[in-house]
Amino acid sequence: MRQFINFENQICLVTGTGSPTGIGFQTAKILGELGGTVILVATTNRVDERVKELRNLNIKAAGYIADLMDRNQVKELVKNIINEYSKIDVLINNAGMAQVGYEEDFATFNEVTYESWDDSINRNLNITFNVTKEVLPHMTKNNYGRIVNTSSVTGPIVSNPGEAAYSAAKSAVIGMSRSIAIEVAKYNIMINNVLPGWIATASQTESEAAGGENTPAGRGGSAEEVANMNVFLASEKASYITGQAFIVDGGNTIQEYKGPKELYY
């Protein structure tokens, strides 16, 4: 993609980068390969391993450990990045559902606890709010920015049993983004959302893998395929695209029949 876009002299903050197979790390890798200085954030020291991998590829990278549900930690994180690099050009809000030591609660709505609901909203909506809230003033000051949020098809387009809170949070991310988009477009700041479907990362379950096999593409997507969309929307070329939601799901949500292919196709 270097012939088309590059991120030379840009500071790119990517959250949720602990997993070597995850969307966040793959996005950071491509941004770095295209010349960006990438700042990785995760909840554990796995981020140090990811930074080492990128530096071995001659990518300019740094890492921070932070709980992005803690607003004081978010403020400290952004302050440290600004002190070190003076600006943030790109923000990839990828942190959310999957986290070391955390198991998603699939209780039905009648059975879900208030604590579980609040935790899912904090994890899947408020993290994006917290980081965007701290980064956006710096982008406004610099009259430039690209923000890309990892939403999901779950919530905005479809849903599953036991995922009311997750669906509500991922839908809300898009609604929030649209309002922000209207407010900041005049500052050359574009904010968009990427909605992955069944993606074959390390956290994918057996049922999710089966879902991927029954997409029109016949497989689950790769983290890199989602990352490619993230990177384009994070580029200078995406200068007239804002407040939008881009589905990356191998055509799954456009098909009416989603059962085994042998019974229909």
PDB file of C-alpha atoms in Angstrom:
ATOM      1  CA  MET A   1       0.000   0.000   0.000  1.00  0.00           C
ATOM      2  CA  ARG A   2       3.015   2.300   0.314  1.00  0.00           C
ATOM      3  CA  GLN A   3       2.552   3.490  -3.291  1.00  0.00           C
ATOM      4  CA  PHE A   4      -0.932   4.679  -2.363  1.00  0.00           C
ATOM      5  CA  ILE A   5      -0.749   5.746   1.275  1.00  0.00           C
ATOM      6  CA  ASN A   6       1.892   6.275   3.922  1.00  0.00           C
ATOM      7  CA  PHE A   7       2.106   7.448   7.497  1.00  0.00           C
ATOM      8  CA  GLU A   8       5.499   9.117   7.461  1.00  0.00           C
ATOM      9  CA  ASN A   9       5.896  11.589  10.363  1.00  0.00           C
ATOM     10  CA  GLN A  10       2.587  10.469  11.873  1.00  0.00           C
ATOM     11  CA  ILE A  11       2.041   9.288  15.443  1.00  0.00           C
ATOM     12  CA  CYS A  12      -0.425   6.403  15.515  1.00  0.00           C
ATOM     13  CA  LEU A  13      -1.998   5.254  18.798  1.00  0.00           C
ATOM     14  CA  VAL A  14      -3.479   1.748  18.702  1.00  0.00           C
ATOM     15  CA  THR A  15      -5.285   0.251  21.699  1.00  0.00           C
ATOM     16  CA  GLY A  16      -5.881  -3.426  22.384  1.00  0.00           C
ATOM     17  CA  THR A  17      -2.604  -4.695  20.918  1.00  0.00           C
ATOM     18  CA  GLY A  18      -1.586  -7.439  23.338  1.00  0.00           C
ATOM     19  CA  SER A  19      -2.519 -10.442  21.193  1.00  0.00           C
ATOM     20  CA  PRO A  20      -0.082 -11.354  18.405  1.00  0.00           C
ATOM     21  CA  THR A  21      -3.020 -12.556  16.277  1.00  0.00           C
ATOM     22  CA  GLY A  22      -5.397  -9.699  17.043  1.00  0.00           C
ATOM     23  CA  ILE A  23      -6.788  -6.915  14.886  1.00  0.00           C
ATOM     24  CA  GLY A  24      -5.053  -4.233  16.957  1.00  0.00           C
ATOM     25  CA  PHE A  25      -1.557  -5.638  16.538  1.00  0.00           C
ATOM     26  CA  GLN A  26      -2.039  -6.334  12.833  1.00  0.00           C
ATOM     27  CA  THR A  27      -3.241  -2.756  12.349  1.00  0.00           C
ATOM     28  CA  ALA A  28      -0.229  -1.381  14.216  1.00  0.00           C
ATOM     29  CA  LYS A  29       2.101  -3.526  12.124  1.00  0.00           C
ATOM     30  CA  ILE A  30       0.734  -2.220   8.815  1.00  0.00           C
ATOM     31  CA  LEU A  31       0.754   1.384  10.034  1.00  0.00           C
ATOM     32  CA  GLY A  32       4.392   0.928  11.015  1.00  0.00           C
ATOM     33  CA  GLU A  33       5.324  -0.757   7.754  1.00  0.00           C
ATOM     34  CA  LEU A  34       3.869   2.276   5.989  1.00  0.00           C
ATOM     35  CA  GLY A  35       6.128   4.630   7.913  1.00  0.00           C
ATOM     36  CA  GLY A  36       4.120   5.545  10.991  1.00  0.00           C
ATOM     37  CA  THR A  37       5.433   5.688  14.540  1.00  0.00           C
ATOM     38  CA  VAL A  38       3.109   3.307  16.369  1.00  0.00           C
ATOM     39  CA  ILE A  39       2.187   3.518  20.057  1.00  0.00           C
ATOM     40  CA  LEU A  40       0.786   0.245  21.347  1.00  0.00           C
ATOM     41  CA  VAL A  41      -1.413  -0.074  24.437  1.00  0.00           C
ATOM     42  CA  ALA A  42      -2.467  -3.236  26.265  1.00  0.00           C
ATOM     43  CA  THR A  43      -3.421  -4.269  29.788  1.00  0.00           C
ATOM     44  CA  THR A  44      -0.395  -6.514  30.406  1.00  0.00           C
ATOM     45  CA  ASN A  45       3.321  -6.675  29.625  1.00  0.00           C
ATOM     46  CA  ARG A  46       2.466  -8.629  26.476  1.00  0.00           C
ATOM     47  CA  VAL A  47       2.652  -5.209  24.858  1.00  0.00           C
ATOM     48  CA  ASP A  48       6.444  -5.291  25.354  1.00  0.00           C
ATOM     49  CA  GLU A  49       6.631  -8.479  23.275  1.00  0.00           C
ATOM     50  CA  ARG A  50       4.586  -6.853  20.495  1.00  0.00           C
ATOM     51  CA  VAL A  51       6.817  -3.761  20.514  1.00  0.00           C
ATOM     52  CA  LYS A  52       9.895  -5.978  20.252  1.00  0.00           C
ATOM     53  CA  GLU A  53       8.364  -7.788  17.253  1.00  0.00           C
ATOM     54  CA  LEU A  54       7.730  -4.499  15.478  1.00  0.00           C
ATOM     55  CA  ARG A  55      11.178  -3.107  16.232  1.00  0.00           C
ATOM     56  CA  ASN A  56      12.702  -6.281  14.795  1.00  0.00           C
ATOM     57  CA  LEU A  57      10.939  -5.281  11.554  1.00  0.00           C
ATOM     58  CA  ASN A  58      12.548  -1.820  11.767  1.00  0.00           C
ATOM     59  CA  ILE A  59       9.217  -0.252  12.736  1.00  0.00           C
ATOM     60  CA  LYS A  60       9.289   2.716  15.099  1.00  0.00           C
ATOM     61  CA  ALA A  61       7.233   1.498  18.053  1.00  0.00           C
ATOM     62  CA  ALA A  62       6.638   2.119  21.740  1.00  0.00           C
ATOM     63  CA  GLY A  63       4.338   0.456  24.242  1.00  0.00           C
ATOM     64  CA  TYR A  64       2.300   1.380  27.301  1.00  0.00           C
ATOM     65  CA  ILE A  65       0.426  -0.713  29.844  1.00  0.00           C
ATOM     66  CA  ALA A  66      -2.896   0.796  30.908  1.00  0.00           C
ATOM     67  CA  ASP A  67      -6.408  -0.125  31.991  1.00  0.00           C
ATOM     68  CA  LEU A  68      -8.410   2.076  29.636  1.00  0.00           C
ATOM     69  CA  MET A  69     -11.551   1.689  31.731  1.00  0.00           C
ATOM     70  CA  ASP A  70      -9.738   3.792  34.338  1.00  0.00           C
ATOM     71  CA  ARG A  71     -10.051   7.405  33.200  1.00  0.00           C
ATOM     72  CA  ASN A  72      -7.142   8.579  35.304  1.00  0.00           C
ATOM     73  CA  GLN A  73      -4.897   6.050  33.574  1.00  0.00           C
ATOM     74  CA  VAL A  74      -6.174   7.212  30.187  1.00  0.00           C
ATOM     75  CA  LYS A  75      -5.385  10.823  31.040  1.00  0.00           C
ATOM     76  CA  GLU A  76      -1.884   9.866  32.162  1.00  0.00           C
ATOM     77  CA  LEU A  77      -1.352   7.759  29.044  1.00  0.00           C
ATOM     78  CA  VAL A  78      -2.293  10.533  26.621  1.00  0.00           C
ATOM     79  CA  LYS A  79      -0.314  13.119  28.606  1.00  0.00           C
ATOM     80  CA  ASN A  80       2.801  10.942  28.402  1.00  0.00           C
ATOM     81  CA  ILE A  81       2.379  10.398  24.655  1.00  0.00           C
ATOM     82  CA  ILE A  82       1.921  14.121  24.006  1.00  0.00           C
ATOM     83  CA  ASN A  83       4.927  14.955  26.165  1.00  0.00           C
ATOM     84  CA  GLU A  84       7.045  12.485  24.196  1.00  0.00           C
ATOM     85  CA  TYR A  85       5.731  12.977  20.652  1.00  0.00           C
ATOM     86  CA  SER A  86       3.865  16.332  20.764  1.00  0.00           C
ATOM     87  CA  LYS A  87       0.860  15.029  18.813  1.00  0.00           C
ATOM     88  CA  ILE A  88      -1.389  12.096  17.934  1.00  0.00           C
ATOM     89  CA  ASP A  89      -2.409  11.907  14.281  1.00  0.00           C
ATOM     90  CA  VAL A  90      -4.187   8.546  14.251  1.00  0.00           C
ATOM     91  CA  LEU A  91      -6.241   6.801  16.923  1.00  0.00           C
ATOM     92  CA  ILE A  92      -7.337   3.190  16.445  1.00  0.00           C
ATOM     93  CA  ASN A  93      -9.846   2.353  19.183  1.00  0.00           C
ATOM     94  CA  ASN A  94      -9.536  -1.426  19.127  1.00  0.00           C
ATOM     95  CA  ALA A  95      -9.544  -2.332  22.839  1.00  0.00           C
ATOM     96  CA  GLY A  96     -12.711  -4.013  24.047  1.00  0.00           C
ATOM     97  CA  MET A  97     -14.206  -7.482  24.303  1.00  0.00           C
ATOM     98  CA  ALA A  98     -11.145  -9.748  24.519  1.00  0.00           C
ATOM     99  CA  GLN A  99      -8.779  -9.232  27.446  1.00  0.00           C
ATOM    100  CA  VAL A 100      -6.409 -11.441  29.390  1.00  0.00           C
ATOM    101  CA  GLY A 101      -8.131 -12.652  32.572  1.00  0.00           C
ATOM    102  CA  TYR A 102     -11.594 -11.612  31.413  1.00  0.00           C
ATOM    103  CA  GLU A 103     -14.362 -13.974  30.330  1.00  0.00           C
ATOM    104  CA  GLU A 104     -17.341 -12.575  28.473  1.00  0.00           C
ATOM    105  CA  ASP A 105     -20.696 -13.222  30.174  1.00  0.00           C
ATOM    106  CA  PHE A 106     -23.281 -14.733  27.804  1.00  0.00           C
ATOM    107  CA  ALA A 107     -26.170 -14.660  30.294  1.00  0.00           C
ATOM    108  CA  THR A 108     -29.562 -13.968  28.756  1.00  0.00           C
ATOM    109  CA  PHE A 109     -31.124 -10.577  29.388  1.00  0.00           C
ATOM    110  CA  ASN A 110     -33.392 -11.965  32.133  1.00  0.00           C
ATOM    111  CA  GLU A 111     -30.386 -13.447  33.910  1.00  0.00           C
ATOM    112  CA  VAL A 112     -27.687 -10.836  33.350  1.00  0.00           C
ATOM    113  CA  THR A 113     -26.487  -9.070  36.495  1.00  0.00           C
ATOM    114  CA  TYR A 114     -26.182  -5.321  36.824  1.00  0.00           C
ATOM    115  CA  GLU A 115     -22.459  -5.767  37.418  1.00  0.00           C
ATOM    116  CA  SER A 116     -22.026  -7.766  34.221  1.00  0.00           C
ATOM    117  CA  TRP A 117     -24.031  -5.232  32.207  1.00  0.00           C
ATOM    118  CA  ASP A 118     -22.002  -2.296  33.552  1.00  0.00           C
ATOM    119  CA  ASP A 119     -18.719  -4.102  32.922  1.00  0.00           C
ATOM    120  CA  SER A 120     -19.613  -4.834  29.288  1.00  0.00           C
ATOM    121  CA  ILE A 121     -20.689  -1.235  28.670  1.00  0.00           C
ATOM    122  CA  ASN A 122     -17.475   0.028  30.285  1.00  0.00           C
ATOM    123  CA  ARG A 123     -15.331  -2.348  28.267  1.00  0.00           C
ATOM    124  CA  ASN A 124     -16.998  -2.034  24.874  1.00  0.00           C
ATOM    125  CA  LEU A 125     -18.255   1.568  24.872  1.00  0.00           C
ATOM    126  CA  ASN A 126     -16.602   3.610  27.609  1.00  0.00           C
ATOM    127  CA  ILE A 127     -13.045   2.619  26.668  1.00  0.00           C
ATOM    128  CA  THR A 128     -13.641   4.143  23.226  1.00  0.00           C
ATOM    129  CA  PHE A 129     -15.225   7.207  24.840  1.00  0.00           C
ATOM    130  CA  ASN A 130     -12.420   7.584  27.389  1.00  0.00           C
ATOM    131  CA  VAL A 131      -9.566   7.472  24.897  1.00  0.00           C
ATOM    132  CA  THR A 132     -11.308   9.582  22.246  1.00  0.00           C
ATOM    133  CA  LYS A 133     -12.226  12.169  24.877  1.00  0.00           C
ATOM    134  CA  GLU A 134      -8.556  12.648  25.811  1.00  0.00           C
ATOM    135  CA  VAL A 135      -7.079  12.473  22.299  1.00  0.00           C
ATOM    136  CA  LEU A 136      -9.581  14.619  20.403  1.00  0.00           C
ATOM    137  CA  PRO A 137      -8.539  18.029  21.845  1.00  0.00           C
ATOM    138  CA  HIS A 138      -4.983  17.448  20.610  1.00  0.00           C
ATOM    139  CA  MET A 139      -6.221  16.555  17.130  1.00  0.00           C
ATOM    140  CA  THR A 140      -8.415  19.642  17.119  1.00  0.00           C
ATOM    141  CA  LYS A 141      -5.463  21.793  18.107  1.00  0.00           C
ATOM    142  CA  ASN A 142      -3.405  20.336  15.238  1.00  0.00           C
ATOM    143  CA  ASN A 143      -6.297  20.628  12.776  1.00  0.00           C
ATOM    144  CA  TYR A 144      -5.867  17.007  11.735  1.00  0.00           C
ATOM    145  CA  GLY A 145      -6.872  13.544  12.880  1.00  0.00           C
ATOM    146  CA  ARG A 146      -8.139  10.121  11.922  1.00  0.00           C
ATOM    147  CA  ILE A 147     -10.088   7.990  14.397  1.00  0.00           C
ATOM    148  CA  VAL A 148     -11.142   4.430  13.607  1.00  0.00           C
ATOM    149  CA  ASN A 149     -13.280   2.456  16.041  1.00  0.00           C
ATOM    150  CA  THR A 150     -13.589  -1.321  16.086  1.00  0.00           C
ATOM    151  CA  SER A 151     -17.335  -1.823  16.434  1.00  0.00           C
ATOM    152  CA  SER A 152     -18.958  -5.098  15.337  1.00  0.00           C
ATOM    153  CA  VAL A 153     -21.750  -6.429  13.189  1.00  0.00           C
ATOM    154  CA  THR A 154     -23.118  -7.687  16.525  1.00  0.00           C
ATOM    155  CA  GLY A 155     -25.441  -4.924  17.676  1.00  0.00           C
ATOM    156  CA  PRO A 156     -25.541  -2.487  14.771  1.00  0.00           C
ATOM    157  CA  ILE A 157     -26.572  -5.137  12.200  1.00  0.00           C
ATOM    158  CA  VAL A 158     -27.327  -8.471  13.901  1.00  0.00           C
ATOM    159  CA  SER A 159     -27.147  -9.995  17.369  1.00  0.00           C
ATOM    160  CA  ASN A 160     -26.909 -13.241  19.334  1.00  0.00           C
ATOM    161  CA  PRO A 161     -28.480 -14.674  22.491  1.00  0.00           C
ATOM    162  CA  GLY A 162     -26.769 -13.455  25.636  1.00  0.00           C
ATOM    163  CA  GLU A 163     -25.169 -10.424  23.987  1.00  0.00           C
ATOM    164  CA  ALA A 164     -27.590  -7.603  24.825  1.00  0.00           C
ATOM    165  CA  ALA A 165     -24.969  -5.511  26.619  1.00  0.00           C
ATOM    166  CA  TYR A 166     -22.284  -6.085  23.987  1.00  0.00           C
ATOM    167  CA  SER A 167     -24.780  -5.297  21.221  1.00  0.00           C
ATOM    168  CA  ALA A 168     -25.902  -2.128  22.961  1.00  0.00           C
ATOM    169  CA  ALA A 169     -22.307  -0.970  23.446  1.00  0.00           C
ATOM    170  CA  LYS A 170     -21.175  -1.614  19.872  1.00  0.00           C
ATOM    171  CA  SER A 171     -24.268   0.117  18.494  1.00  0.00           C
ATOM    172  CA  ALA A 172     -23.640   3.084  20.768  1.00  0.00           C
ATOM    173  CA  VAL A 173     -20.069   3.438  19.514  1.00  0.00           C
ATOM    174  CA  ILE A 174     -21.449   4.158  16.046  1.00  0.00           C
ATOM    175  CA  GLY A 175     -24.045   6.617  17.304  1.00  0.00           C
ATOM    176  CA  MET A 176     -21.405   8.434  19.326  1.00  0.00           C
ATOM    177  CA  SER A 177     -19.088   8.544  16.319  1.00  0.00           C
ATOM    178  CA  ARG A 178     -21.704  10.157  14.112  1.00  0.00           C
ATOM    179  CA  SER A 179     -22.182  13.019  16.530  1.00  0.00           C
ATOM    180  CA  ILE A 180     -18.433  13.499  16.915  1.00  0.00           C
ATOM    181  CA  ALA A 181     -18.034  13.397  13.130  1.00  0.00           C
ATOM    182  CA  ILE A 182     -20.396  16.341  12.693  1.00  0.00           C
ATOM    183  CA  GLU A 183     -18.610  18.340  15.368  1.00  0.00           C
ATOM    184  CA  VAL A 184     -15.018  17.876  14.202  1.00  0.00           C
ATOM    185  CA  ALA A 185     -15.048  17.539  10.407  1.00  0.00           C
ATOM    186  CA  LYS A 186     -14.253  21.255  10.155  1.00  0.00           C
ATOM    187  CA  TYR A 187     -10.928  20.481  11.856  1.00  0.00           C
ATOM    188  CA  ASN A 188     -10.010  17.893   9.207  1.00  0.00           C
ATOM    189  CA  ILE A 189     -10.722  15.110  11.693  1.00  0.00           C
ATOM    190  CA  MET A 190     -12.502  12.058  10.315  1.00  0.00           C
ATOM    191  CA  ILE A 191     -13.972   9.344  12.539  1.00  0.00           C
ATOM    192  CA  ASN A 192     -15.284   6.030  11.232  1.00  0.00           C
ATOM    193  CA  ASN A 193     -16.207   2.553  12.394  1.00  0.00           C
ATOM    194  CA  VAL A 194     -15.200  -0.890  11.193  1.00  0.00           C
ATOM    195  CA  LEU A 195     -17.624  -3.742  11.874  1.00  0.00           C
ATOM    196  CA  PRO A 196     -15.922  -7.156  11.776  1.00  0.00           C
ATOM    197  CA  GLY A 197     -17.910 -10.358  11.388  1.00  0.00           C
ATOM    198  CA  TRP A 198     -16.454 -13.802  12.119  1.00  0.00           C
ATOM    199  CA  ILE A 199     -12.717 -13.168  12.415  1.00  0.00           C
ATOM    200  CA  ALA A 200     -10.228 -15.987  13.075  1.00  0.00           C
ATOM    201  CA  THR A 201      -8.193 -14.573  15.950  1.00  0.00           C
ATOM    202  CA  ALA A 202      -6.843 -16.461  18.971  1.00  0.00           C
ATOM    203  CA  SER A 203     -10.006 -15.638  20.942  1.00  0.00           C
ATOM    204  CA  GLN A 204     -12.361 -17.154  18.340  1.00  0.00           C
ATOM    205  CA  THR A 205     -14.628 -19.903  19.714  1.00  0.00           C
ATOM    206  CA  GLU A 206     -15.641 -23.146  17.995  1.00  0.00           C
ATOM    207  CA  SER A 207     -19.100 -21.770  17.225  1.00  0.00           C
ATOM    208  CA  GLU A 208     -17.621 -18.570  15.798  1.00  0.00           C
ATOM    209  CA  ALA A 209     -15.326 -20.595  13.547  1.00  0.00           C
ATOM    210  CA  ALA A 210     -18.348 -22.561  12.311  1.00  0.00           C
ATOM    211  CA  GLY A 211     -20.115 -19.279  11.618  1.00  0.00           C
ATOM    212  CA  GLY A 212     -17.189 -18.212   9.455  1.00  0.00           C
ATOM    213  CA  GLU A 213     -17.409 -21.423   7.430  1.00  0.00           C
ATOM    214  CA  ASN A 214     -21.012 -20.600   6.553  1.00  0.00           C
ATOM    215  CA  THR A 215     -20.365 -17.133   5.174  1.00  0.00           C
ATOM    216  CA  PRO A 216     -20.490 -16.628   1.385  1.00  0.00           C
ATOM    217  CA  ALA A 217     -16.685 -16.470   1.513  1.00  0.00           C
ATOM    218  CA  GLY A 218     -16.687 -19.900   3.151  1.00  0.00           C
ATOM    219  CA  ARG A 219     -14.259 -18.989   5.925  1.00  0.00           C
ATOM    220  CA  GLY A 220     -13.631 -16.675   8.799  1.00  0.00           C
ATOM    221  CA  GLY A 221     -11.777 -13.459   8.066  1.00  0.00           C
ATOM    222  CA  SER A 222      -8.239 -12.710   9.141  1.00  0.00           C
ATOM    223  CA  ALA A 223      -7.156  -9.957  11.481  1.00  0.00           C
ATOM    224  CA  GLU A 224      -5.095  -8.538   8.638  1.00  0.00           C
ATOM    225  CA  GLU A 225      -8.180  -8.219   6.434  1.00  0.00           C
ATOM    226  CA  VAL A 226      -9.870  -6.070   9.073  1.00  0.00           C
ATOM    227  CA  ALA A 227      -6.636  -4.170   9.662  1.00  0.00           C
ATOM    228  CA  ASN A 228      -6.442  -3.245   5.982  1.00  0.00           C
ATOM    229  CA  MET A 229      -9.760  -1.418   6.276  1.00  0.00           C
ATOM    230  CA  ASN A 230      -8.608   0.257   9.494  1.00  0.00           C
ATOM    231  CA  VAL A 231      -5.444   1.481   7.808  1.00  0.00           C
ATOM    232  CA  PHE A 232      -7.184   2.993   4.796  1.00  0.00           C
ATOM    233  CA  LEU A 233      -9.657   4.873   7.007  1.00  0.00           C
ATOM    234  CA  ALA A 234      -6.731   6.064   9.148  1.00  0.00           C
ATOM    235  CA  SER A 235      -4.941   7.514   6.127  1.00  0.00           C
ATOM    236  CA  GLU A 236      -4.878  10.975   4.636  1.00  0.00           C
ATOM    237  CA  LYS A 237      -6.683   9.533   1.603  1.00  0.00           C
ATOM    238  CA  ALA A 238      -9.846   9.046   3.668  1.00  0.00           C
ATOM    239  CA  SER A 239     -10.308  12.803   3.723  1.00  0.00           C
ATOM    240  CA  TYR A 240     -14.006  12.965   2.840  1.00  0.00           C
ATOM    241  CA  ILE A 241     -15.292   9.911   4.700  1.00  0.00           C
ATOM    242  CA  THR A 242     -16.640  10.374   8.204  1.00  0.00           C
ATOM    243  CA  GLY A 243     -19.311   9.039  10.524  1.00  0.00           C
ATOM    244  CA  GLN A 244     -19.593   5.823   8.525  1.00  0.00           C
ATOM    245  CA  ALA A 245     -19.753   2.115   9.362  1.00  0.00           C
ATOM    246  CA  PHE A 246     -17.844  -0.370   7.184  1.00  0.00           C
ATOM    247  CA  ILE A 247     -18.705  -4.070   7.403  1.00  0.00           C
ATOM    248  CA  VAL A 248     -15.919  -6.639   6.998  1.00  0.00           C
ATOM    249  CA  ASP A 249     -17.690 -10.002   7.205  1.00  0.00           C
ATOM    250  CA  GLY A 250     -17.212 -11.999   4.010  1.00  0.00           C
ATOM    251  CA  GLY A 251     -20.784 -11.199   2.982  1.00  0.00           C
ATOM    252  CA  ASN A 252     -22.373 -12.905   5.994  1.00  0.00           C
ATOM    253  CA  THR A 253     -24.908 -10.204   6.815  1.00  0.00           C
ATOM    254  CA  ILE A 254     -26.200  -9.872   3.247  1.00  0.00           C
ATOM    255  CA  GLN A 255     -27.343 -13.488   3.003  1.00  0.00           C
ATOM    256  CA  GLU A 256     -30.803 -14.469   4.176  1.00  0.00           C
ATOM    257  CA  TYR A 257     -29.976 -18.153   4.646  1.00  0.00           C
ATOM    258  CA  LYS A 258     -27.145 -18.795   7.098  1.00  0.00           C
ATOM    259  CA  GLY A 259     -27.377 -22.556   7.606  1.00  0.00           C
ATOM    260  CA  PRO A 260     -25.213 -25.349   6.160  1.00  0.00           C
ATOM    261  CA  LYS A 261     -24.544 -24.816   2.462  1.00  0.00           C
ATOM    262  CA  GLU A 262     -25.534 -28.333   1.466  1.00  0.00           C
ATOM    263  CA  LEU A 263     -29.129 -27.649   2.479  1.00  0.00           C
ATOM    264  CA  TYR A 264     -29.552 -24.622   0.235  1.00  0.00           C
ATOM    265  CA  TYR A 265     -26.688 -23.652  -2.055  1.00  0.00           C
TER     266      TYR A 265
END
